[in-house]
Amino acid sequence: MAYTITHFAPETRGRIDAFFNRFGQGMNAYLESRARCAEIEALEAKTDAELAGMGLTRDRIPAHVFRDTYWL
């Protein structure tokens, strides 16, 4: 016969919740950085004339992509 525990002590439940909370936040950061890497690659693939038309230079691409997260 097998037994299944369906009730956890509050401190155990808190540790489990904290683990999944940190894991979820890490996944969000990872996925957002991957999306931004793709945007940087797309901008780096443009010609200097195309970038100038957007008001960018190559050295300002990272600042442009991360402008909402960093004060640059």
C-alpha positions as MATLAB code, in Angstrom:
seq = 'MAYTITHFAPETRGRIDAFFNRFGQGMNAYLESRARCAEIEALEAKTDAELAGMGLTRDRIPAHVFRDTYWL';
ca = [
       0.000    0.000    0.000;
       1.328    3.456   -0.880;
       0.842    6.638    1.085;
       0.686   10.108   -0.383;
       1.316   13.245    1.622;
      -1.047   16.037    0.638;
      -0.442   18.369    3.565;
       2.831   20.213    4.127;
       3.930   22.160    7.164;
       3.736   25.929    6.589;
       7.530   26.365    6.625;
       7.938   23.582    4.051;
       5.271   25.112    1.829;
       7.011   28.486    2.158;
      10.345   27.011    1.060;
       8.732   25.287   -1.910;
       6.944   28.509   -2.908;
      10.179   30.499   -2.578;
      12.054   27.991   -4.745;
       9.521   28.163   -7.569;
       9.323   31.937   -7.243;
      13.115   32.282   -7.682;
      13.101   29.723  -10.486;
      10.332   31.609  -12.313;
      12.124   34.934  -11.941;
      15.299   33.381  -13.315;
      13.421   31.996  -16.303;
      11.852   35.395  -16.995;
      15.264   37.066  -16.931;
      16.728   34.393  -19.207;
      13.912   34.603  -21.753;
      14.007   38.382  -21.795;
      17.770   38.425  -22.321;
      17.423   35.943  -25.203;
      14.813   38.168  -26.852;
      17.076   41.182  -26.470;
      20.049   39.294  -27.895;
      17.994   38.625  -31.008;
      17.158   42.327  -31.262;
      20.844   43.257  -30.934;
      21.777   40.757  -33.656;
      19.079   42.147  -35.956;
      20.344   45.689  -35.460;
      23.971   44.657  -35.958;
      22.994   43.044  -39.267;
      21.805   46.418  -40.607;
      24.073   48.666  -42.621;
      25.499   51.850  -41.149;
      23.167   53.856  -43.396;
      20.112   51.979  -42.084;
      21.255   52.544  -38.508;
      21.857   56.244  -39.215;
      18.307   56.444  -40.564;
      17.121   55.121  -37.191;
      19.331   57.643  -35.373;
      21.740   54.955  -34.117;
      25.420   54.202  -34.325;
      26.897   50.733  -33.802;
      28.338   51.624  -30.420;
      24.893   52.724  -29.160;
      23.016   49.518  -30.112;
      23.182   47.923  -26.625;
      22.079   51.174  -24.982;
      19.180   51.392  -27.420;
      18.066   47.798  -26.821;
      18.336   48.028  -23.022;
      17.136   51.629  -22.734;
      14.155   50.647  -20.559;
      16.269   48.778  -18.002;
      19.401   50.925  -17.708;
      19.905   54.634  -17.516;
      22.411   55.168  -20.298;
];
